[in-house]
Amino acid sequence: MLRTLFFLTLTLLGNATVLAADLNIAHGWARETPPGRLMTAAYGTLTNTGDKTIVINGVSSDVAAHSSLHETLIERDRSTMRPVKSLSLAPGEEAELAPGGMHIMLMKLDSPLKEGQSIDICFKLENNNDVCHDFSVTKYKMSAHSH
Ligand SMILES: [Cu+2]
């Protein structure tokens, strides 16, 4: 009985650790807020480096009361945004969050974000622990690869 429990615990912990670490976040940055505004967007490259599908069911950050994944759509020549409920990444798949495309929307910020600051953004993974990562606050850049 004890042995079974021990084995189960190890298996559960093992799965959680492996999967959470399999979400790689690179080039993470958040846009400095324009004067007088308390919302902004964050970008970066998400890669599934593991061998199981990763499902991201949401995002959160200490600095914002409301955060969500958004995609940008062009409707009648106008750019609009809409929330993405969940994002699936197959093994080896990469998702680029960039201006004009998918992004992390940070709303109801506690205070404006300034260049040089660093914020923590967490990804809620299905059946797993949250994965948190540092995003540096910078002024607008054309793409995450421009540096
Ligand atoms: Cu948005």
PDB file of C-alpha atoms and ligand atoms in Angstrom:
ATOM      1  CA  MET A   1       0.000   0.000   0.000  1.00  0.00           C
ATOM      2  CA  LEU A   2       2.733   2.442   0.989  1.00  0.00           C
ATOM      3  CA  ARG A   3       4.735   1.473  -2.038  1.00  0.00           C
ATOM      4  CA  THR A   4       1.785   2.064  -4.361  1.00  0.00           C
ATOM      5  CA  LEU A   5       1.180   5.514  -2.908  1.00  0.00           C
ATOM      6  CA  PHE A   6       4.822   6.422  -3.252  1.00  0.00           C
ATOM      7  CA  PHE A   7       4.802   5.283  -6.865  1.00  0.00           C
ATOM      8  CA  LEU A   8       1.641   7.259  -7.641  1.00  0.00           C
ATOM      9  CA  THR A   9       3.059  10.431  -6.098  1.00  0.00           C
ATOM     10  CA  LEU A  10       6.244  10.117  -8.090  1.00  0.00           C
ATOM     11  CA  THR A  11       4.321   9.560 -11.308  1.00  0.00           C
ATOM     12  CA  LEU A  12       2.105  12.604 -10.762  1.00  0.00           C
ATOM     13  CA  LEU A  13       4.988  14.877  -9.824  1.00  0.00           C
ATOM     14  CA  GLY A  14       7.045  13.547 -12.716  1.00  0.00           C
ATOM     15  CA  ASN A  15       4.361  14.320 -15.271  1.00  0.00           C
ATOM     16  CA  ALA A  16       3.770  17.818 -13.949  1.00  0.00           C
ATOM     17  CA  THR A  17       7.437  18.740 -13.967  1.00  0.00           C
ATOM     18  CA  VAL A  18       8.144  17.447 -17.427  1.00  0.00           C
ATOM     19  CA  LEU A  19       5.132  19.050 -19.077  1.00  0.00           C
ATOM     20  CA  ALA A  20       5.464  22.462 -17.426  1.00  0.00           C
ATOM     21  CA  ALA A  21       9.129  22.682 -18.373  1.00  0.00           C
ATOM     22  CA  ASP A  22       8.230  21.778 -21.942  1.00  0.00           C
ATOM     23  CA  LEU A  23       6.709  25.183 -22.582  1.00  0.00           C
ATOM     24  CA  ASN A  24       9.589  27.417 -23.608  1.00  0.00           C
ATOM     25  CA  ILE A  25       9.082  31.172 -23.661  1.00  0.00           C
ATOM     26  CA  ALA A  26      11.587  33.314 -25.551  1.00  0.00           C
ATOM     27  CA  HIS A  27      11.897  37.013 -26.469  1.00  0.00           C
ATOM     28  CA  GLY A  28       9.245  37.953 -23.899  1.00  0.00           C
ATOM     29  CA  TRP A  29       8.453  41.657 -23.831  1.00  0.00           C
ATOM     30  CA  ALA A  30       5.584  43.918 -22.881  1.00  0.00           C
ATOM     31  CA  ARG A  31       4.867  47.270 -24.412  1.00  0.00           C
ATOM     32  CA  GLU A  32       5.353  50.375 -22.296  1.00  0.00           C
ATOM     33  CA  THR A  33       1.916  51.872 -21.610  1.00  0.00           C
ATOM     34  CA  PRO A  34       1.061  55.078 -23.433  1.00  0.00           C
ATOM     35  CA  PRO A  35       0.491  58.039 -21.088  1.00  0.00           C
ATOM     36  CA  GLY A  36      -2.800  57.830 -19.219  1.00  0.00           C
ATOM     37  CA  ARG A  37      -3.575  54.264 -20.233  1.00  0.00           C
ATOM     38  CA  LEU A  38      -3.737  51.260 -17.964  1.00  0.00           C
ATOM     39  CA  MET A  39      -3.695  48.495 -20.536  1.00  0.00           C
ATOM     40  CA  THR A  40      -1.058  47.054 -22.803  1.00  0.00           C
ATOM     41  CA  ALA A  41       0.010  43.926 -24.660  1.00  0.00           C
ATOM     42  CA  ALA A  42       2.855  41.452 -24.240  1.00  0.00           C
ATOM     43  CA  TYR A  43       4.569  39.321 -26.849  1.00  0.00           C
ATOM     44  CA  GLY A  44       7.036  36.486 -27.225  1.00  0.00           C
ATOM     45  CA  THR A  45       7.658  33.105 -28.793  1.00  0.00           C
ATOM     46  CA  LEU A  46       6.062  30.030 -27.219  1.00  0.00           C
ATOM     47  CA  THR A  47       7.486  26.640 -28.119  1.00  0.00           C
ATOM     48  CA  ASN A  48       6.442  23.166 -27.071  1.00  0.00           C
ATOM     49  CA  THR A  49       9.763  21.384 -26.601  1.00  0.00           C
ATOM     50  CA  GLY A  50       8.138  18.227 -25.240  1.00  0.00           C
ATOM     51  CA  ASP A  51       6.441  15.219 -26.811  1.00  0.00           C
ATOM     52  CA  LYS A  52       2.890  15.897 -25.571  1.00  0.00           C
ATOM     53  CA  THR A  53       0.404  18.538 -26.643  1.00  0.00           C
ATOM     54  CA  ILE A  54       0.355  21.581 -24.349  1.00  0.00           C
ATOM     55  CA  VAL A  55      -2.949  23.406 -23.878  1.00  0.00           C
ATOM     56  CA  ILE A  56      -2.818  26.952 -22.522  1.00  0.00           C
ATOM     57  CA  ASN A  57      -6.141  27.903 -20.985  1.00  0.00           C
ATOM     58  CA  GLY A  58      -5.332  31.419 -19.899  1.00  0.00           C
ATOM     59  CA  VAL A  59      -2.747  33.875 -18.648  1.00  0.00           C
ATOM     60  CA  SER A  60      -2.325  35.976 -15.529  1.00  0.00           C
ATOM     61  CA  SER A  61      -0.039  38.612 -14.116  1.00  0.00           C
ATOM     62  CA  ASP A  62       0.371  40.266 -10.724  1.00  0.00           C
ATOM     63  CA  VAL A  63       0.441  43.702 -12.338  1.00  0.00           C
ATOM     64  CA  ALA A  64      -2.946  43.442 -14.078  1.00  0.00           C
ATOM     65  CA  ALA A  65      -6.405  42.706 -12.677  1.00  0.00           C
ATOM     66  CA  HIS A  66      -7.422  41.108 -15.971  1.00  0.00           C
ATOM     67  CA  SER A  67      -5.231  39.268 -18.481  1.00  0.00           C
ATOM     68  CA  SER A  68      -6.145  37.158 -21.489  1.00  0.00           C
ATOM     69  CA  LEU A  69      -4.852  35.789 -24.756  1.00  0.00           C
ATOM     70  CA  HIS A  70      -6.046  37.785 -27.761  1.00  0.00           C
ATOM     71  CA  GLU A  71      -5.912  37.404 -31.483  1.00  0.00           C
ATOM     72  CA  THR A  72      -6.034  40.237 -33.987  1.00  0.00           C
ATOM     73  CA  LEU A  73      -8.513  40.038 -36.851  1.00  0.00           C
ATOM     74  CA  ILE A  74      -9.123  42.263 -39.825  1.00  0.00           C
ATOM     75  CA  GLU A  75     -12.827  42.927 -40.272  1.00  0.00           C
ATOM     76  CA  ARG A  76     -14.021  45.332 -42.948  1.00  0.00           C
ATOM     77  CA  ASP A  77     -10.518  46.806 -43.206  1.00  0.00           C
ATOM     78  CA  ARG A  78     -10.456  47.442 -39.492  1.00  0.00           C
ATOM     79  CA  SER A  79      -8.266  45.673 -37.010  1.00  0.00           C
ATOM     80  CA  THR A  80     -10.156  44.171 -34.082  1.00  0.00           C
ATOM     81  CA  MET A  81      -9.195  41.877 -31.243  1.00  0.00           C
ATOM     82  CA  ARG A  82     -10.958  38.943 -29.707  1.00  0.00           C
ATOM     83  CA  PRO A  83     -10.116  36.660 -26.795  1.00  0.00           C
ATOM     84  CA  VAL A  84      -8.593  33.256 -27.464  1.00  0.00           C
ATOM     85  CA  LYS A  85     -10.109  30.726 -25.043  1.00  0.00           C
ATOM     86  CA  SER A  86      -7.319  28.207 -25.349  1.00  0.00           C
ATOM     87  CA  LEU A  87      -4.176  27.695 -27.355  1.00  0.00           C
ATOM     88  CA  SER A  88      -2.939  24.223 -28.237  1.00  0.00           C
ATOM     89  CA  LEU A  89       0.667  23.545 -29.103  1.00  0.00           C
ATOM     90  CA  ALA A  90       1.505  20.182 -30.655  1.00  0.00           C
ATOM     91  CA  PRO A  91       4.936  18.712 -29.877  1.00  0.00           C
ATOM     92  CA  GLY A  92       7.548  20.907 -31.554  1.00  0.00           C
ATOM     93  CA  GLU A  93       4.990  23.568 -32.453  1.00  0.00           C
ATOM     94  CA  GLU A  94       5.788  27.256 -32.038  1.00  0.00           C
ATOM     95  CA  ALA A  95       3.388  30.157 -31.553  1.00  0.00           C
ATOM     96  CA  GLU A  96       4.624  33.653 -32.243  1.00  0.00           C
ATOM     97  CA  LEU A  97       2.901  36.350 -30.207  1.00  0.00           C
ATOM     98  CA  ALA A  98       3.650  39.554 -32.085  1.00  0.00           C
ATOM     99  CA  PRO A  99       2.148  42.967 -32.819  1.00  0.00           C
ATOM    100  CA  GLY A 100      -0.664  42.536 -35.364  1.00  0.00           C
ATOM    101  CA  GLY A 101      -1.197  38.912 -34.357  1.00  0.00           C
ATOM    102  CA  MET A 102      -1.772  36.923 -31.232  1.00  0.00           C
ATOM    103  CA  HIS A 103      -0.830  38.666 -27.991  1.00  0.00           C
ATOM    104  CA  ILE A 104      -1.260  38.700 -24.245  1.00  0.00           C
ATOM    105  CA  MET A 105      -3.644  41.473 -23.266  1.00  0.00           C
ATOM    106  CA  LEU A 106      -2.963  43.047 -19.877  1.00  0.00           C
ATOM    107  CA  MET A 107      -5.940  45.071 -18.679  1.00  0.00           C
ATOM    108  CA  LYS A 108      -6.681  47.066 -15.540  1.00  0.00           C
ATOM    109  CA  LEU A 109      -3.014  47.506 -14.696  1.00  0.00           C
ATOM    110  CA  ASP A 110      -2.287  48.605 -11.131  1.00  0.00           C
ATOM    111  CA  SER A 111       0.053  51.293 -12.468  1.00  0.00           C
ATOM    112  CA  PRO A 112       1.558  52.253 -15.854  1.00  0.00           C
ATOM    113  CA  LEU A 113       4.381  50.021 -17.137  1.00  0.00           C
ATOM    114  CA  LYS A 114       7.678  51.790 -17.743  1.00  0.00           C
ATOM    115  CA  GLU A 115      10.613  50.785 -19.928  1.00  0.00           C
ATOM    116  CA  GLY A 116      13.261  48.919 -17.949  1.00  0.00           C
ATOM    117  CA  GLN A 117      10.706  47.252 -15.695  1.00  0.00           C
ATOM    118  CA  SER A 118      10.281  43.513 -15.660  1.00  0.00           C
ATOM    119  CA  ILE A 119       6.936  41.791 -15.111  1.00  0.00           C
ATOM    120  CA  ASP A 120       5.933  38.204 -14.493  1.00  0.00           C
ATOM    121  CA  ILE A 121       3.326  36.578 -16.718  1.00  0.00           C
ATOM    122  CA  CYS A 122       1.966  33.111 -15.967  1.00  0.00           C
ATOM    123  CA  PHE A 123       0.432  30.647 -18.414  1.00  0.00           C
ATOM    124  CA  LYS A 124      -2.306  28.343 -17.110  1.00  0.00           C
ATOM    125  CA  LEU A 125      -1.667  24.896 -18.496  1.00  0.00           C
ATOM    126  CA  GLU A 126      -4.368  22.267 -18.730  1.00  0.00           C
ATOM    127  CA  ASN A 127      -3.814  19.448 -16.212  1.00  0.00           C
ATOM    128  CA  ASN A 128      -0.647  21.087 -15.031  1.00  0.00           C
ATOM    129  CA  ASN A 129       1.100  23.800 -13.076  1.00  0.00           C
ATOM    130  CA  ASP A 130       1.255  27.377 -14.254  1.00  0.00           C
ATOM    131  CA  VAL A 131       4.393  28.357 -16.126  1.00  0.00           C
ATOM    132  CA  CYS A 132       5.611  31.855 -15.294  1.00  0.00           C
ATOM    133  CA  HIS A 133       8.144  33.899 -17.181  1.00  0.00           C
ATOM    134  CA  ASP A 134       9.800  37.331 -17.073  1.00  0.00           C
ATOM    135  CA  PHE A 135       8.712  39.859 -19.670  1.00  0.00           C
ATOM    136  CA  SER A 136      10.781  43.022 -20.000  1.00  0.00           C
ATOM    137  CA  VAL A 137       8.928  46.260 -20.579  1.00  0.00           C
ATOM    138  CA  THR A 138      10.138  48.155 -23.645  1.00  0.00           C
ATOM    139  CA  LYS A 139       8.872  50.714 -26.091  1.00  0.00           C
ATOM    140  CA  TYR A 140       7.321  49.518 -29.336  1.00  0.00           C
ATOM    141  CA  LYS A 141       9.367  47.171 -31.510  1.00  0.00           C
ATOM    142  CA  MET A 142       8.323  45.960 -34.947  1.00  0.00           C
ATOM    143  CA  SER A 143       8.854  42.297 -34.147  1.00  0.00           C
ATOM    144  CA  ALA A 144      10.314  40.095 -31.486  1.00  0.00           C
ATOM    145  CA  HIS A 145      13.173  39.275 -33.881  1.00  0.00           C
ATOM    146  CA  SER A 146      14.191  42.853 -34.596  1.00  0.00           C
ATOM    147  CA  HIS A 147      17.036  42.945 -32.118  1.00  0.00           C
TER     148      HIS A 147
HETATM  149 CU    CU B   1      -5.779  42.615 -27.333  1.00  0.00          CU
END
